[in-house]
Tab-separated table of C-alpha atoms in Angstrom:
chain	number	residue	atom	x	y	z
A	1	MET	CA	-2.640	-24.807	-2.395
A	2	THR	CA	-3.883	-21.244	-2.897
A	3	TRP	CA	-3.684	-19.930	0.671
A	4	ILE	CA	-1.128	-18.424	3.006
A	5	VAL	CA	-0.959	-18.344	6.804
A	6	THR	CA	-0.856	-14.803	8.144
A	7	ARG	CA	0.924	-13.426	11.217
A	8	SER	CA	-2.251	-13.843	13.292
A	9	GLY	CA	-2.482	-17.506	12.259
A	10	ARG	CA	-5.368	-16.962	9.848
A	11	LYS	CA	-5.713	-18.839	6.601
A	12	PHE	CA	-5.922	-16.320	3.753
A	13	ASP	CA	-7.060	-17.825	0.451
A	14	LEU	CA	-5.498	-15.864	-2.405
A	15	ALA	CA	-7.808	-17.490	-4.965
A	16	ARG	CA	-10.990	-16.757	-3.003
A	17	PRO	CA	-10.324	-13.949	-0.514
A	18	THR	CA	-13.157	-12.739	1.684
A	19	ALA	CA	-13.551	-9.776	4.015
A	20	ASP	CA	-13.521	-12.001	7.111
A	21	MET	CA	-10.009	-13.203	6.183
A	22	VAL	CA	-8.686	-9.629	6.346
A	23	ASP	CA	-7.215	-8.677	9.720
A	24	PRO	CA	-5.897	-5.164	10.497
A	25	THR	CA	-3.058	-6.559	12.623
A	26	ASP	CA	-1.919	-8.796	9.752
A	27	ILE	CA	-1.828	-5.832	7.401
A	28	THR	CA	0.043	-3.716	9.941
A	29	HIS	CA	2.631	-6.391	10.686
A	30	SER	CA	3.267	-7.369	7.093
A	31	LEU	CA	3.515	-3.847	5.678
A	32	SER	CA	5.848	-2.779	8.491
A	33	MET	CA	8.184	-5.687	7.646
A	34	GLN	CA	8.282	-5.090	3.866
A	35	CYS	CA	10.890	-2.741	2.465
A	36	ARG	CA	9.938	-0.505	-0.448
A	37	PHE	CA	11.820	-0.767	-3.753
A	38	ASN	CA	12.691	-4.425	-3.151
A	39	GLY	CA	15.083	-3.254	-0.436
A	40	HIS	CA	17.233	-1.121	-2.757
A	41	THR	CA	17.026	1.878	-0.448
A	42	ALA	CA	19.770	3.597	1.511
A	43	ARG	CA	18.039	2.490	4.726
A	44	PHE	CA	15.126	0.202	5.493
A	45	TYR	CA	11.898	1.991	4.573
A	46	SER	CA	8.646	0.101	5.017
A	47	VAL	CA	5.508	-0.030	2.942
A	48	ALA	CA	3.681	0.854	6.188
A	49	GLN	CA	5.572	4.141	6.495
A	50	HIS	CA	4.956	4.868	2.813
A	51	CYS	CA	1.200	4.381	3.316
A	52	TYR	CA	1.284	6.525	6.450
A	53	LEU	CA	3.000	9.269	4.468
A	54	VAL	CA	0.443	9.044	1.647
A	55	SER	CA	-2.363	9.330	4.216
A	56	ASP	CA	-0.742	12.549	5.489
A	57	LEU	CA	-0.945	14.042	1.993
A	58	VAL	CA	-4.693	13.715	1.371
A	59	PRO	CA	-7.815	15.356	2.818
A	60	ALA	CA	-9.219	13.755	5.992
A	61	GLU	CA	-12.099	12.019	4.199
A	62	HIS	CA	-9.625	10.036	2.052
A	63	GLN	CA	-7.021	9.175	4.693
A	64	LEU	CA	-8.332	5.642	5.318
A	65	ALA	CA	-8.208	4.801	1.607
A	66	ALA	CA	-4.713	6.313	1.428
A	67	LEU	CA	-3.493	4.351	4.440
A	68	LEU	CA	-4.831	1.115	2.948
A	69	HIS	CA	-3.969	1.788	-0.719
A	70	ASP	CA	-1.144	-0.784	-0.649
A	71	ALA	CA	-2.778	-3.173	1.842
A	72	THR	CA	-2.937	-5.908	-0.815
A	73	GLU	CA	0.834	-6.164	-0.440
A	74	ALA	CA	0.279	-7.683	3.005
A	75	TYR	CA	-1.079	-10.726	1.177
A	76	VAL	CA	0.497	-10.746	-2.297
A	77	GLY	CA	3.776	-8.951	-1.581
A	78	ASP	CA	5.227	-5.901	-3.262
A	79	MET	CA	6.301	-6.175	-6.874
A	80	VAL	CA	8.571	-3.604	-8.510
A	81	ARG	CA	6.708	-1.374	-10.951
A	82	PRO	CA	8.695	-2.328	-14.108
A	83	LEU	CA	7.981	-6.041	-13.586
A	84	LYS	CA	4.298	-5.458	-12.808
A	85	GLU	CA	3.883	-3.273	-15.898
A	86	GLY	CA	5.792	-5.764	-18.045
A	87	MET	CA	3.519	-8.585	-16.916
A	88	ARG	CA	0.456	-6.472	-17.742
A	89	ASP	CA	1.824	-5.585	-21.172
A	90	HIS	CA	2.640	-9.230	-21.930
A	91	ALA	CA	-0.792	-10.445	-20.823
A	92	HIS	CA	-2.450	-7.666	-22.840
A	93	SER	CA	-0.475	-8.637	-25.956
A	94	LEU	CA	-1.818	-12.181	-25.551
A	95	GLY	CA	-5.361	-10.897	-25.063
A	96	VAL	CA	-5.632	-12.250	-21.513
A	97	THR	CA	-5.935	-10.790	-18.035
A	98	CYS	CA	-2.726	-10.670	-16.013
A	99	LEU	CA	-3.053	-13.293	-13.251
A	100	TYR	CA	-1.252	-11.089	-10.722
A	101	ASP	CA	-3.674	-8.216	-11.422
A	102	GLU	CA	-6.633	-10.557	-11.021
A	103	VAL	CA	-5.406	-11.907	-7.681
A	104	GLU	CA	-4.472	-8.447	-6.425
A	105	ARG	CA	-7.858	-7.042	-7.500
A	106	ASN	CA	-9.774	-9.783	-5.650
A	107	VAL	CA	-7.696	-9.192	-2.516
A	108	TRP	CA	-8.346	-5.441	-2.840
A	109	LEU	CA	-12.087	-6.053	-3.101
A	110	ALA	CA	-11.999	-8.158	0.092
A	111	ILE	CA	-10.067	-5.379	1.861
A	112	CYS	CA	-12.546	-2.767	0.640
A	113	GLU	CA	-15.467	-4.840	1.875
A	114	ARG	CA	-13.765	-5.371	5.258
A	115	PHE	CA	-13.131	-1.634	5.744
A	116	ASN	CA	-16.191	-0.315	3.897
A	117	LEU	CA	-14.125	1.460	1.214
A	118	ASP	CA	-14.968	2.300	-2.376
A	119	PRO	CA	-12.739	0.040	-4.529
A	120	ILE	CA	-11.943	2.980	-6.823
A	121	LEU	CA	-9.175	5.014	-5.225
A	122	PRO	CA	-9.769	8.770	-5.215
A	123	GLU	CA	-7.531	10.736	-7.591
A	124	CYS	CA	-6.027	12.604	-4.631
A	125	VAL	CA	-4.730	9.275	-3.235
A	126	LYS	CA	-3.148	8.347	-6.566
A	127	HIS	CA	-1.538	11.797	-6.779
A	128	ALA	CA	-0.308	11.649	-3.166
A	129	ASP	CA	1.186	8.208	-3.902
A	130	LEU	CA	3.236	9.784	-6.707
A	131	ILE	CA	4.320	12.697	-4.491
A	132	ALA	CA	5.472	10.166	-1.905
A	133	LEU	CA	7.295	8.210	-4.636
A	134	ALA	CA	9.078	11.342	-5.849
A	135	THR	CA	10.103	12.146	-2.283
A	136	GLU	CA	11.286	8.581	-1.667
A	137	LYS	CA	13.333	8.696	-4.867
A	138	ARG	CA	14.973	11.926	-3.714
A	139	ASP	CA	15.582	10.892	-0.092
A	140	LEU	CA	16.078	7.128	-0.107
A	141	MET	CA	17.312	5.947	-3.491
A	142	PRO	CA	20.836	6.157	-4.881
A	143	HIS	CA	21.252	8.968	-7.374
A	144	HIS	CA	20.789	7.884	-10.974
A	145	PRO	CA	20.474	10.248	-13.953
A	146	GLU	CA	17.680	8.312	-15.686
A	147	PRO	CA	14.286	9.988	-15.112
A	148	TRP	CA	11.277	7.990	-13.946
A	149	ALA	CA	8.527	8.543	-16.518
A	150	CYS	CA	5.788	8.009	-13.925
A	151	LEU	CA	7.075	11.077	-12.058
A	152	ASP	CA	6.904	13.553	-14.953
A	153	GLY	CA	5.488	16.784	-13.535
A	154	ILE	CA	5.448	15.449	-9.941
A	155	GLU	CA	7.395	17.340	-7.291
A	156	PRO	CA	8.476	15.815	-3.975
A	157	PHE	CA	7.174	17.476	-0.847
A	158	ALA	CA	9.496	19.788	1.078
A	159	GLY	CA	10.041	17.591	4.148
A	160	PHE	CA	12.733	14.914	4.390
A	161	ILE	CA	11.850	11.263	4.994
A	162	ASP	CA	13.462	9.769	8.091
A	163	PRO	CA	12.875	6.000	7.781
A	164	TRP	CA	11.281	4.235	10.727
A	165	ALA	CA	12.290	0.876	12.152
A	166	PRO	CA	9.704	-1.848	11.455
A	167	SER	CA	8.435	-1.841	15.051
A	168	TYR	CA	8.001	1.937	15.018
A	169	ALA	CA	6.237	1.789	11.625
A	170	ALA	CA	3.889	-0.916	12.943
A	171	ILE	CA	2.941	1.106	16.013
A	172	HIS	CA	2.261	4.288	14.052
A	173	TYR	CA	0.477	2.577	11.162
A	174	HIS	CA	-1.770	0.545	13.447
A	175	HIS	CA	-2.595	3.540	15.643
A	176	ARG	CA	-3.544	5.608	12.601
A	177	LEU	CA	-5.610	2.711	11.175
A	178	LEU	CA	-7.579	2.300	14.401
A	179	GLN	CA	-8.040	6.059	14.701
A	180	LEU	CA	-9.318	6.357	11.127
A	181	LEU	CA	-11.595	3.335	11.488
A	182	ALA	CA	-13.148	4.822	14.632
A	183	THR	CA	-13.617	8.203	12.952
A	184	THR	CA	-14.905	6.767	9.663
A	185	HIS	CA	-17.386	4.379	11.223
A	186	ARG	CA	-18.559	6.919	13.790
A	187	GLY	CA	-19.087	9.476	10.997
A	188	ARG	CA	-21.046	7.017	8.868
A	189	ALA	CA	-23.206	5.976	11.811
A	190	GLN	CA	-24.152	9.618	12.474
A	191	ALA	CA	-25.014	10.329	8.812
């Protein structure tokens, strides 16, 4: 079996994902229910709120990509960075592609097709993701003296993160997604 059943009751095939399997409400629900950092935060903080925050940190033309940058996690889950990087390094040392990366990439391509996105994330989205991470580390994680190498040279933004309840995150994420989809598609139709 290579498929999961989503919140909307759809069958989502992880081995052969297609754009018609991707549902905005499934992404919204799942990301609002998943806690960042494997739940090792001071308070519940959803992937949906993280994506919302990242979308706030980029120019308007990249907000949809920013909001959806972690949408694959609605289907494959969130994996902590050290484990994901370790799996990549191990696969690379064997001269093979990491299976997780392959599955995640195919899901990402289906999401990009569904929402008419370029599969290559803009640099501003990647940078905003790191700013959000630095801010989350400061505001939500227990203090630990060990630096995070991925955050070298990255400063958190000035505001403080107030974590949203899953239902609140779902409402705000879904509203922003629908708003951006309407704006994006209307803009492309007029071009």
